[in-house]
Amino acid sequence: MPNQTRVVIVGGGFAGMSTAHKLVQQRGIHVTLIDKNNYHQFTPLLYQVATSAISIDNVATTFRSYFEGKSNIDIKMAKVCSIDPKTLTVHTEEGESYQGDVLVLAAGSVVNFFDTTGAMENSFPLYNLNDAERLRSRIILAFEEADRNPKLIDEGVLNFVVVGAGPTGTEIAGALADMINISLPKEYADLALTKAKIYLVDYSHAVLSAFSEESQKYAAETLHKRGVQLRLGLLVRSVTDRYALLSSGEKIASKTIIWAGGLQAAQLAQECGLVQGHGGRIEVQPDLTIKGFPSIYALGDFANMPGRLPQLASVAQQSGYWTADNIIATKKGKPRKAFQYKDKGIMAMIGRNAAVVEVGKKRRELTGFFAFLTWLSVHSVLLSTLRQRIEALMQWSCGYFSKNNDFQTIDRIKDAHIIWKK
Ligand SMILES: Cc1cc2nc3c(=O)[nH]c(=O)nc-3n(C[C@H](O)[C@H](O)[C@H](O)COP(=O)(O)OP(=O)(O)OC[C@H]3O[C@@H](n4cnc5c(N)ncnc54)[C@H](O)[C@@H]3O)c2cc1C
């Protein structure tokens, strides 16, 4: 079609999806959305997949179903391995290349082990759906191993070490505590679950360091009451297949060391020949384009956006909508605008009946049961489809009233089957 603007989007996370969502409603724009997976993942609920509270289908939405009926978008499942900024072309590992008039780079972030010895080989990161499934299997296997051979409990088979006390680490530690205290005792009646231990380790001296002191205090006290042992102000020095060694010299025996300790830009950032900054992320100008390349945008977790914005879904999503607006403005011959993030607040779940919510830029705090309800309501609304919203609400309600974690099927993923061996 003449005058059609071809936009190639790399990555269908919160940033890429919101860009595509807005652009496909425009005439005269054709979108090619490329992602290495065939689905968008709703990361805020990954910890619930890992702790068997919610089913996988409720956190993953296939791109094709999301954009069904839209004629101006092509979906390509492929891994982009390099970019030619001059010709606005991306090349994929599968061998195909895609050229656009505009490139949108939104490949997100991946785990950062900060070169911690043994962490990559032996810990269980929690950053994507594969990680969540693998971790879920590992957690359930730990209980099965202990049930088969209770002697292993004294060797630490029911010890869980969570590295990183940000929202993800805090949420998974709290959810594990709920499993151990509430749901599993009914299923593993003969198992000494009181011997299970959860450790939450962070270099910072507080849990949820991005939150207010009051929220931090509430979170720490709630976790402590539920049996989570805090190890704050400490680094994890090394991880093996049977323990984590802390900077204090403490060695915690565990086969389940959960890594929620850091992020860096997706690997593609190193391979696209563009300037990288803090966290390996691509440096961008206020309008989210790259200096010297007015037709290339980088956004979301993949970019260092002005104002040192945090790596949050809301930031990524707003940057995606903003990018779409700038692409549309350019097409109409209008100037692009500098990105402005509207801070609506932050929240984290601590566990049953307990959450912290800080609303708006002024961060009005809410803790406890009402924060718990707020967290559930906000996250159900944010899910991608109506089916997911209804099902998530049903699964949360069933789990809440029955006090069960229903989605405990062990997946047949090879590396999840780490059997506790001497
Ligand atoms: C466990 C967890 C919990 C979180 N909880 C919250 C929360 O409660 N609230 C909140 O605001 N934020 C949360 N976040 C942060 C939030 O998920 C990120 O800030 C957000 O996902 C960033 O969106 P994005 O689109 O930039 O990147 P992503 O969502 O990471 O999407 C990147 C996409 O790019 C694709 N991709 C990567 N490399 C390639 C390649 N080479 N070729 C093709 N495709 C590629 C990926 O498959 C992915 O679909 C959480 C993150 C994690 C990991």
mmCIF file of N, CA, C and O in Angstrom, residues 165-252:
data_model
loop_
_atom_site.group_PDB
_atom_site.id
_atom_site.type_symbol
_atom_site.label_atom_id
_atom_site.label_comp_id
_atom_site.label_asym_id
_atom_site.label_seq_id
_atom_site.Cartn_x
_atom_site.Cartn_y
_atom_site.Cartn_z
ATOM 1 N N ALA A 165 15.369 -9.252 47.922
ATOM 2 C CA ALA A 165 14.147 -8.952 48.673
ATOM 3 C C ALA A 165 13.389 -7.777 48.061
ATOM 4 O O ALA A 165 12.774 -6.984 48.764
ATOM 5 N N GLY A 166 13.430 -7.687 46.735
ATOM 6 C CA GLY A 166 12.564 -6.742 46.023
ATOM 7 C C GLY A 166 11.168 -7.342 45.970
ATOM 8 O O GLY A 166 10.886 -8.352 46.633
ATOM 9 N N PRO A 167 10.270 -6.772 45.149
ATOM 10 C CA PRO A 167 8.899 -7.315 45.100
ATOM 11 C C PRO A 167 8.853 -8.802 44.743
ATOM 12 O O PRO A 167 8.150 -9.573 45.399
ATOM 13 N N THR A 168 9.616 -9.241 43.744
ATOM 14 C CA THR A 168 9.535 -10.653 43.337
ATOM 15 C C THR A 168 9.994 -11.578 44.457
ATOM 16 O O THR A 168 9.329 -12.568 44.781
ATOM 17 N N GLY A 169 11.139 -11.260 45.071
ATOM 18 C CA GLY A 169 11.670 -12.097 46.148
ATOM 19 C C GLY A 169 10.739 -12.118 47.346
ATOM 20 O O GLY A 169 10.477 -13.168 47.945
ATOM 21 N N THR A 170 10.214 -10.944 47.692
ATOM 22 C CA THR A 170 9.310 -10.854 48.845
ATOM 23 C C THR A 170 8.036 -11.652 48.567
ATOM 24 O O THR A 170 7.534 -12.388 49.426
ATOM 25 N N GLU A 171 7.526 -11.510 47.339
ATOM 26 C CA GLU A 171 6.270 -12.197 47.011
ATOM 27 C C GLU A 171 6.440 -13.717 47.025
ATOM 28 O O GLU A 171 5.588 -14.437 47.549
ATOM 29 N N ILE A 172 7.557 -14.192 46.479
ATOM 30 C CA ILE A 172 7.705 -15.659 46.447
ATOM 31 C C ILE A 172 7.991 -16.197 47.844
ATOM 32 O O ILE A 172 7.493 -17.264 48.207
ATOM 33 N N ALA A 173 8.730 -15.437 48.651
ATOM 34 C CA ALA A 173 8.993 -15.893 50.028
ATOM 35 C C ALA A 173 7.671 -15.987 50.802
ATOM 36 O O ALA A 173 7.409 -16.975 51.498
ATOM 37 N N GLY A 174 6.827 -14.969 50.636
ATOM 38 C CA GLY A 174 5.533 -14.962 51.332
ATOM 39 C C GLY A 174 4.634 -16.093 50.844
ATOM 40 O O GLY A 174 3.954 -16.758 51.638
ATOM 41 N N ALA A 175 4.656 -16.334 49.536
ATOM 42 C CA ALA A 175 3.797 -17.387 48.974
ATOM 43 C C ALA A 175 4.275 -18.770 49.417
ATOM 44 O O ALA A 175 3.455 -19.666 49.689
ATOM 45 N N LEU A 176 5.589 -18.940 49.513
ATOM 46 C CA LEU A 176 6.114 -20.225 50.004
ATOM 47 C C LEU A 176 5.711 -20.449 51.458
ATOM 48 O O LEU A 176 5.341 -21.562 51.846
ATOM 49 N N ALA A 177 5.764 -19.361 52.230
ATOM 50 C CA ALA A 177 5.368 -19.476 53.648
ATOM 51 C C ALA A 177 3.904 -19.902 53.743
ATOM 52 O O ALA A 177 3.549 -20.773 54.543
ATOM 53 N N ASP A 178 3.053 -19.313 52.906
ATOM 54 C CA ASP A 178 1.632 -19.697 52.918
ATOM 55 C C ASP A 178 1.456 -21.171 52.546
ATOM 56 O O ASP A 178 0.642 -21.882 53.135
ATOM 57 N N MET A 179 2.221 -21.616 51.547
ATOM 58 C CA MET A 179 2.119 -23.035 51.148
ATOM 59 C C MET A 179 2.470 -23.932 52.333
ATOM 60 O O MET A 179 1.769 -24.889 52.648
ATOM 61 N N ILE A 180 3.589 -23.608 52.964
ATOM 62 C CA ILE A 180 4.096 -24.467 54.045
ATOM 63 C C ILE A 180 3.192 -24.399 55.286
ATOM 64 O O ILE A 180 2.936 -25.401 55.942
ATOM 65 N N ASN A 181 2.685 -23.198 55.575
ATOM 66 C CA ASN A 181 1.882 -23.047 56.801
ATOM 67 C C ASN A 181 0.430 -23.449 56.610
ATOM 68 O O ASN A 181 -0.222 -23.908 57.540
ATOM 69 N N ILE A 182 -0.100 -23.248 55.399
ATOM 70 C CA ILE A 182 -1.555 -23.395 55.244
ATOM 71 C C ILE A 182 -1.972 -24.553 54.339
ATOM 72 O O ILE A 182 -2.751 -25.406 54.729
ATOM 73 N N SER A 183 -1.448 -24.596 53.108
ATOM 74 C CA SER A 183 -2.035 -25.565 52.166
ATOM 75 C C SER A 183 -1.389 -26.955 52.239
ATOM 76 O O SER A 183 -2.088 -27.964 52.224
ATOM 77 N N LEU A 184 -0.064 -27.029 52.342
ATOM 78 C CA LEU A 184 0.568 -28.342 52.257
ATOM 79 C C LEU A 184 0.346 -29.251 53.472
ATOM 80 O O LEU A 184 0.301 -30.477 53.299
ATOM 81 N N PRO A 185 0.185 -28.714 54.696
ATOM 82 C CA PRO A 185 -0.034 -29.627 55.824
ATOM 83 C C PRO A 185 -1.227 -30.563 55.613
ATOM 84 O O PRO A 185 -1.248 -31.687 56.118
ATOM 85 N N LYS A 186 -2.217 -30.104 54.823
ATOM 86 C CA LYS A 186 -3.384 -30.978 54.589
ATOM 87 C C LYS A 186 -3.026 -32.118 53.642
ATOM 88 O O LYS A 186 -3.613 -33.178 53.673
ATOM 89 N N GLU A 187 -2.042 -31.869 52.763
ATOM 90 C CA GLU A 187 -1.710 -32.884 51.749
ATOM 91 C C GLU A 187 -0.568 -33.806 52.189
ATOM 92 O O GLU A 187 -0.511 -34.963 51.793
ATOM 93 N N TYR A 188 0.377 -33.241 52.930
ATOM 94 C CA TYR A 188 1.515 -34.052 53.404
ATOM 95 C C TYR A 188 1.354 -34.234 54.914
ATOM 96 O O TYR A 188 2.124 -33.690 55.713
ATOM 97 N N ALA A 189 0.348 -35.009 55.268
ATOM 98 C CA ALA A 189 -0.023 -35.105 56.682
ATOM 99 C C ALA A 189 1.114 -35.646 57.548
ATOM 100 O O ALA A 189 1.245 -35.268 58.711
ATOM 101 N N ASP A 190 1.951 -36.544 56.992
ATOM 102 C CA ASP A 190 2.996 -37.170 57.817
ATOM 103 C C ASP A 190 4.326 -36.420 57.780
ATOM 104 O O ASP A 190 5.292 -36.828 58.413
ATOM 105 N N LEU A 191 4.387 -35.384 57.002
ATOM 106 C CA LEU A 191 5.670 -34.713 56.803
ATOM 107 C C LEU A 191 5.882 -33.629 57.867
ATOM 108 O O LEU A 191 4.950 -32.884 58.188
ATOM 109 N N ALA A 192 7.107 -33.552 58.388
ATOM 110 C CA ALA A 192 7.409 -32.543 59.433
ATOM 111 C C ALA A 192 7.622 -31.180 58.769
ATOM 112 O O ALA A 192 8.748 -30.670 58.688
ATOM 113 N N LEU A 193 6.530 -30.584 58.321
ATOM 114 C CA LEU A 193 6.641 -29.309 57.591
ATOM 115 C C LEU A 193 7.123 -28.165 58.474
ATOM 116 O O LEU A 193 7.613 -27.159 57.976
ATOM 117 N N THR A 194 6.998 -28.347 59.778
ATOM 118 C CA THR A 194 7.479 -27.284 60.673
ATOM 119 C C THR A 194 8.998 -27.133 60.561
ATOM 120 O O THR A 194 9.555 -26.123 60.982
ATOM 121 N N LYS A 195 9.629 -28.146 60.012
ATOM 122 C CA LYS A 195 11.098 -28.063 59.857
ATOM 123 C C LYS A 195 11.504 -27.330 58.572
ATOM 124 O O LYS A 195 12.694 -27.094 58.332
ATOM 125 N N ALA A 196 10.529 -27.055 57.715
ATOM 126 C CA ALA A 196 10.857 -26.344 56.464
ATOM 127 C C ALA A 196 11.282 -24.917 56.806
ATOM 128 O O ALA A 196 10.756 -24.305 57.737
ATOM 129 N N LYS A 197 12.258 -24.410 56.050
ATOM 130 C CA LYS A 197 12.767 -23.058 56.355
ATOM 131 C C LYS A 197 12.845 -22.227 55.079
ATOM 132 O O LYS A 197 13.225 -22.734 54.014
ATOM 133 N N ILE A 198 12.488 -20.971 55.236
ATOM 134 C CA ILE A 198 12.600 -20.036 54.098
ATOM 135 C C ILE A 198 13.540 -18.913 54.519
ATOM 136 O O ILE A 198 13.344 -18.304 55.588
ATOM 137 N N TYR A 199 14.543 -18.648 53.706
ATOM 138 C CA TYR A 199 15.485 -17.554 53.978
ATOM 139 C C TYR A 199 15.334 -16.522 52.866
ATOM 140 O O TYR A 199 15.277 -16.880 51.685
ATOM 141 N N LEU A 200 15.281 -15.265 53.250
ATOM 142 C CA LEU A 200 15.225 -14.183 52.256
ATOM 143 C C LEU A 200 16.480 -13.328 52.438
ATOM 144 O O LEU A 200 16.689 -12.728 53.493
ATOM 145 N N VAL A 201 17.310 -13.302 51.400
ATOM 146 C CA VAL A 201 18.627 -12.660 51.507
ATOM 147 C C VAL A 201 18.673 -11.425 50.618
ATOM 148 O O VAL A 201 18.244 -11.480 49.455
ATOM 149 N N ASP A 202 19.200 -10.342 51.143
ATOM 150 C CA ASP A 202 19.387 -9.153 50.292
ATOM 151 C C ASP A 202 20.564 -8.334 50.797
ATOM 152 O O ASP A 202 20.801 -8.235 51.999
ATOM 153 N N TYR A 203 21.250 -7.733 49.838
ATOM 154 C CA TYR A 203 22.391 -6.876 50.160
ATOM 155 C C TYR A 203 21.923 -5.611 50.881
ATOM 156 O O TYR A 203 22.614 -5.076 51.746
ATOM 157 N N SER A 204 20.721 -5.166 50.510
ATOM 158 C CA SER A 204 20.168 -3.974 51.149
ATOM 159 C C SER A 204 19.756 -4.323 52.584
ATOM 160 O O SER A 204 19.590 -5.491 52.923
ATOM 161 N N HIS A 205 19.590 -3.269 53.410
ATOM 162 C CA HIS A 205 19.249 -3.532 54.810
ATOM 163 C C HIS A 205 17.743 -3.595 55.038
ATOM 164 O O HIS A 205 17.289 -3.628 56.179
ATOM 165 N N ALA A 206 16.973 -3.587 53.966
ATOM 166 C CA ALA A 206 15.513 -3.626 54.122
ATOM 167 C C ALA A 206 14.911 -4.515 53.032
ATOM 168 O O ALA A 206 15.496 -4.672 51.959
ATOM 169 N N VAL A 207 13.738 -5.064 53.308
ATOM 170 C CA VAL A 207 12.986 -5.707 52.225
ATOM 171 C C VAL A 207 12.258 -4.589 51.475
ATOM 172 O O VAL A 207 12.002 -3.525 52.045
ATOM 173 N N LEU A 208 11.942 -4.816 50.235
ATOM 174 C CA LEU A 208 11.186 -3.851 49.412
ATOM 175 C C LEU A 208 11.820 -2.454 49.477
ATOM 176 O O LEU A 208 11.176 -1.471 49.874
ATOM 177 N N SER A 209 13.088 -2.360 49.086
ATOM 178 C CA SER A 209 13.819 -1.107 49.293
ATOM 179 C C SER A 209 13.212 0.080 48.530
ATOM 180 O O SER A 209 13.452 1.224 48.896
ATOM 181 N N ALA A 210 12.414 -0.182 47.481
ATOM 182 C CA ALA A 210 11.819 0.940 46.737
ATOM 183 C C ALA A 210 10.581 1.512 47.449
ATOM 184 O O ALA A 210 10.036 2.523 47.031
ATOM 185 N N PHE A 211 10.148 0.852 48.529
ATOM 186 C CA PHE A 211 8.926 1.269 49.209
ATOM 187 C C PHE A 211 9.259 2.152 50.425
ATOM 188 O O PHE A 211 10.412 2.301 50.809
ATOM 189 N N SER A 212 8.206 2.715 51.034
ATOM 190 C CA SER A 212 8.407 3.576 52.198
ATOM 191 C C SER A 212 8.859 2.737 53.396
ATOM 192 O O SER A 212 8.662 1.517 53.427
ATOM 193 N N GLU A 213 9.395 3.433 54.391
ATOM 194 C CA GLU A 213 9.868 2.726 55.591
ATOM 195 C C GLU A 213 8.733 1.969 56.273
ATOM 196 O O GLU A 213 8.914 0.864 56.754
ATOM 197 N N GLU A 214 7.551 2.581 56.269
ATOM 198 C CA GLU A 214 6.411 1.926 56.919
ATOM 199 C C GLU A 214 6.043 0.619 56.207
ATOM 200 O O GLU A 214 5.801 -0.409 56.842
ATOM 201 N N SER A 215 6.038 0.671 54.877
ATOM 202 C CA SER A 215 5.728 -0.548 54.105
ATOM 203 C C SER A 215 6.805 -1.608 54.339
ATOM 204 O O SER A 215 6.504 -2.797 54.484
ATOM 205 N N GLN A 216 8.056 -1.154 54.378
ATOM 206 C CA GLN A 216 9.164 -2.107 54.588
ATOM 207 C C GLN A 216 9.015 -2.797 55.943
ATOM 208 O O GLN A 216 9.192 -4.007 56.059
ATOM 209 N N LYS A 217 8.668 -1.993 56.949
ATOM 210 C CA LYS A 217 8.543 -2.524 58.316
ATOM 211 C C LYS A 217 7.401 -3.541 58.361
ATOM 212 O O LYS A 217 7.544 -4.639 58.902
ATOM 213 N N TYR A 218 6.291 -3.162 57.740
ATOM 214 C CA TYR A 218 5.129 -4.059 57.726
ATOM 215 C C TYR A 218 5.494 -5.380 57.023
ATOM 216 O O TYR A 218 5.187 -6.467 57.519
ATOM 217 N N ALA A 219 6.160 -5.259 55.858
ATOM 218 C CA ALA A 219 6.519 -6.457 55.087
ATOM 219 C C ALA A 219 7.463 -7.349 55.888
ATOM 220 O O ALA A 219 7.258 -8.568 55.990
ATOM 221 N N ALA A 220 8.479 -6.737 56.502
ATOM 222 C CA ALA A 220 9.464 -7.528 57.256
ATOM 223 C C ALA A 220 8.791 -8.227 58.443
ATOM 224 O O ALA A 220 9.022 -9.416 58.692
ATOM 225 N N GLU A 221 7.936 -7.500 59.147
ATOM 226 C CA GLU A 221 7.275 -8.101 60.328
ATOM 227 C C GLU A 221 6.338 -9.229 59.916
ATOM 228 O O GLU A 221 6.288 -10.277 60.549
ATOM 229 N N THR A 222 5.613 -8.998 58.827
ATOM 230 C CA THR A 222 4.661 -10.032 58.373
ATOM 231 C C THR A 222 5.415 -11.297 57.943
ATOM 232 O O THR A 222 5.038 -12.414 58.310
ATOM 233 N N LEU A 223 6.481 -11.102 57.192
ATOM 234 C CA LEU A 223 7.257 -12.272 56.750
ATOM 235 C C LEU A 223 7.828 -13.010 57.958
ATOM 236 O O LEU A 223 7.789 -14.245 58.030
ATOM 237 N N HIS A 224 8.349 -12.231 58.905
ATOM 238 C CA HIS A 224 8.948 -12.833 60.103
ATOM 239 C C HIS A 224 7.899 -13.676 60.855
ATOM 240 O O HIS A 224 8.162 -14.823 61.225
ATOM 241 N N LYS A 225 6.703 -13.106 61.030
ATOM 242 C CA LYS A 225 5.631 -13.834 61.740
ATOM 243 C C LYS A 225 5.279 -15.132 61.019
ATOM 244 O O LYS A 225 4.847 -16.095 61.626
ATOM 245 N N ARG A 226 5.439 -15.114 59.703
ATOM 246 C CA ARG A 226 5.058 -16.311 58.928
ATOM 247 C C ARG A 226 6.223 -17.290 58.775
ATOM 248 O O ARG A 226 6.154 -18.238 58.007
ATOM 249 N N GLY A 227 7.313 -17.006 59.447
ATOM 250 C CA GLY A 227 8.412 -17.967 59.497
ATOM 251 C C GLY A 227 9.537 -17.716 58.507
ATOM 252 O O GLY A 227 10.457 -18.535 58.407
ATOM 253 N N VAL A 228 9.486 -16.604 57.781
ATOM 254 C CA VAL A 228 10.576 -16.326 56.821
ATOM 255 C C VAL A 228 11.739 -15.708 57.594
ATOM 256 O O VAL A 228 11.557 -14.754 58.351
ATOM 257 N N GLN A 229 12.925 -16.273 57.421
ATOM 258 C CA GLN A 229 14.111 -15.755 58.116
ATOM 259 C C GLN A 229 14.805 -14.741 57.225
ATOM 260 O O GLN A 229 15.204 -15.067 56.101
ATOM 261 N N LEU A 230 14.940 -13.520 57.714
ATOM 262 C CA LEU A 230 15.548 -12.458 56.895
ATOM 263 C C LEU A 230 17.057 -12.435 57.105
ATOM 264 O O LEU A 230 17.539 -12.508 58.238
ATOM 265 N N ARG A 231 17.757 -12.342 56.013
ATOM 266 C CA ARG A 231 19.218 -12.177 56.065
ATOM 267 C C ARG A 231 19.525 -10.920 55.260
ATOM 268 O O ARG A 231 19.775 -10.979 54.049
ATOM 269 N N LEU A 232 19.475 -9.767 55.939
ATOM 270 C CA LEU A 232 19.616 -8.494 55.220
ATOM 271 C C LEU A 232 21.024 -7.933 55.397
ATOM 272 O O LEU A 232 21.728 -8.268 56.352
ATOM 273 N N GLY A 233 21.416 -7.085 54.449
ATOM 274 C CA GLY A 233 22.762 -6.509 54.495
ATOM 275 C C GLY A 233 23.825 -7.536 54.151
ATOM 276 O O GLY A 233 24.993 -7.375 54.499
ATOM 277 N N LEU A 234 23.417 -8.581 53.473
ATOM 278 C CA LEU A 234 24.363 -9.664 53.153
ATOM 279 C C LEU A 234 24.307 -10.020 51.675
ATOM 280 O O LEU A 234 23.256 -9.941 51.039
ATOM 281 N N LEU A 235 25.455 -10.421 51.169
ATOM 282 C CA LEU A 235 25.531 -10.872 49.773
ATOM 283 C C LEU A 235 25.531 -12.392 49.725
ATOM 284 O O LEU A 235 26.020 -13.035 50.655
ATOM 285 N N VAL A 236 25.033 -12.950 48.632
ATOM 286 C CA VAL A 236 25.250 -14.379 48.395
ATOM 287 C C VAL A 236 26.568 -14.463 47.633
ATOM 288 O O VAL A 236 26.700 -13.905 46.547
ATOM 289 N N ARG A 237 27.540 -15.102 48.239
ATOM 290 C CA ARG A 237 28.876 -15.174 47.626
ATOM 291 C C ARG A 237 28.962 -16.263 46.566
ATOM 292 O O ARG A 237 29.574 -16.092 45.528
ATOM 293 N N SER A 238 28.366 -17.426 46.896
ATOM 294 C CA SER A 238 28.395 -18.516 45.911
ATOM 295 C C SER A 238 27.217 -19.450 46.137
ATOM 296 O O SER A 238 26.617 -19.481 47.223
ATOM 297 N N VAL A 239 26.930 -20.172 45.068
ATOM 298 C CA VAL A 239 25.803 -21.113 45.098
ATOM 299 C C VAL A 239 26.311 -22.442 44.543
ATOM 300 O O VAL A 239 26.981 -22.473 43.516
ATOM 301 N N THR A 240 26.021 -23.516 45.275
ATOM 302 C CA THR A 240 26.347 -24.836 44.729
ATOM 303 C C THR A 240 25.039 -25.620 44.617
ATOM 304 O O THR A 240 23.972 -25.081 44.906
ATOM 305 N N ASP A 241 25.151 -26.883 44.206
ATOM 306 C CA ASP A 241 23.915 -27.661 44.085
ATOM 307 C C ASP A 241 23.406 -28.140 45.444
ATOM 308 O O ASP A 241 22.420 -28.848 45.513
ATOM 309 N N ARG A 242 24.066 -27.734 46.516
ATOM 310 C CA ARG A 242 23.542 -28.094 47.842
ATOM 311 C C ARG A 242 23.581 -27.001 48.904
ATOM 312 O O ARG A 242 23.098 -27.204 49.998
ATOM 313 N N TYR A 243 24.134 -25.847 48.585
ATOM 314 C CA TYR A 243 24.065 -24.761 49.585
ATOM 315 C C TYR A 243 24.293 -23.389 48.956
ATOM 316 O O TYR A 243 24.792 -23.276 47.830
ATOM 317 N N ALA A 244 23.947 -22.365 49.745
ATOM 318 C CA ALA A 244 24.286 -20.979 49.382
ATOM 319 C C ALA A 244 25.217 -20.459 50.459
ATOM 320 O O ALA A 244 24.968 -20.652 51.648
ATOM 321 N N LEU A 245 26.295 -19.815 50.042
ATOM 322 C CA LEU A 245 27.254 -19.257 50.996
ATOM 323 C C LEU A 245 27.063 -17.742 51.045
ATOM 324 O O LEU A 245 27.139 -17.057 50.025
ATOM 325 N N LEU A 246 26.799 -17.219 52.260
ATOM 326 C CA LEU A 246 26.559 -15.785 52.410
ATOM 327 C C LEU A 246 27.852 -15.062 52.793
ATOM 328 O O LEU A 246 28.804 -15.684 53.286
ATOM 329 N N SER A 247 27.829 -13.725 52.615
ATOM 330 C CA SER A 247 29.041 -12.953 52.920
ATOM 331 C C SER A 247 29.367 -12.973 54.413
ATOM 332 O O SER A 247 30.493 -12.700 54.806
ATOM 333 N N SER A 248 28.411 -13.335 55.259
ATOM 334 C CA SER A 248 28.678 -13.460 56.697
ATOM 335 C C SER A 248 29.422 -14.755 57.008
ATOM 336 O O SER A 248 29.849 -14.970 58.142
ATOM 337 N N GLY A 249 29.540 -15.622 56.017
ATOM 338 C CA GLY A 249 30.170 -16.925 56.227
ATOM 339 C C GLY A 249 29.134 -18.022 56.460
ATOM 340 O O GLY A 249 29.464 -19.211 56.468
ATOM 341 N N GLU A 250 27.869 -17.619 56.650
ATOM 342 C CA GLU A 250 26.827 -18.628 56.872
ATOM 343 C C GLU A 250 26.609 -19.457 55.606
ATOM 344 O O GLU A 250 26.519 -18.911 54.500
ATOM 345 N N LYS A 251 26.529 -20.765 55.797
ATOM 346 C CA LYS A 251 26.287 -21.682 54.677
ATOM 347 C C LYS A 251 24.893 -22.262 54.872
ATOM 348 O O LYS A 251 24.661 -22.941 55.886
ATOM 349 N N ILE A 252 23.990 -21.984 53.956
ATOM 350 C CA ILE A 252 22.628 -22.489 54.134
ATOM 351 C C ILE A 252 22.426 -23.673 53.187
ATOM 352 O O ILE A 252 22.475 -23.513 51.956
#
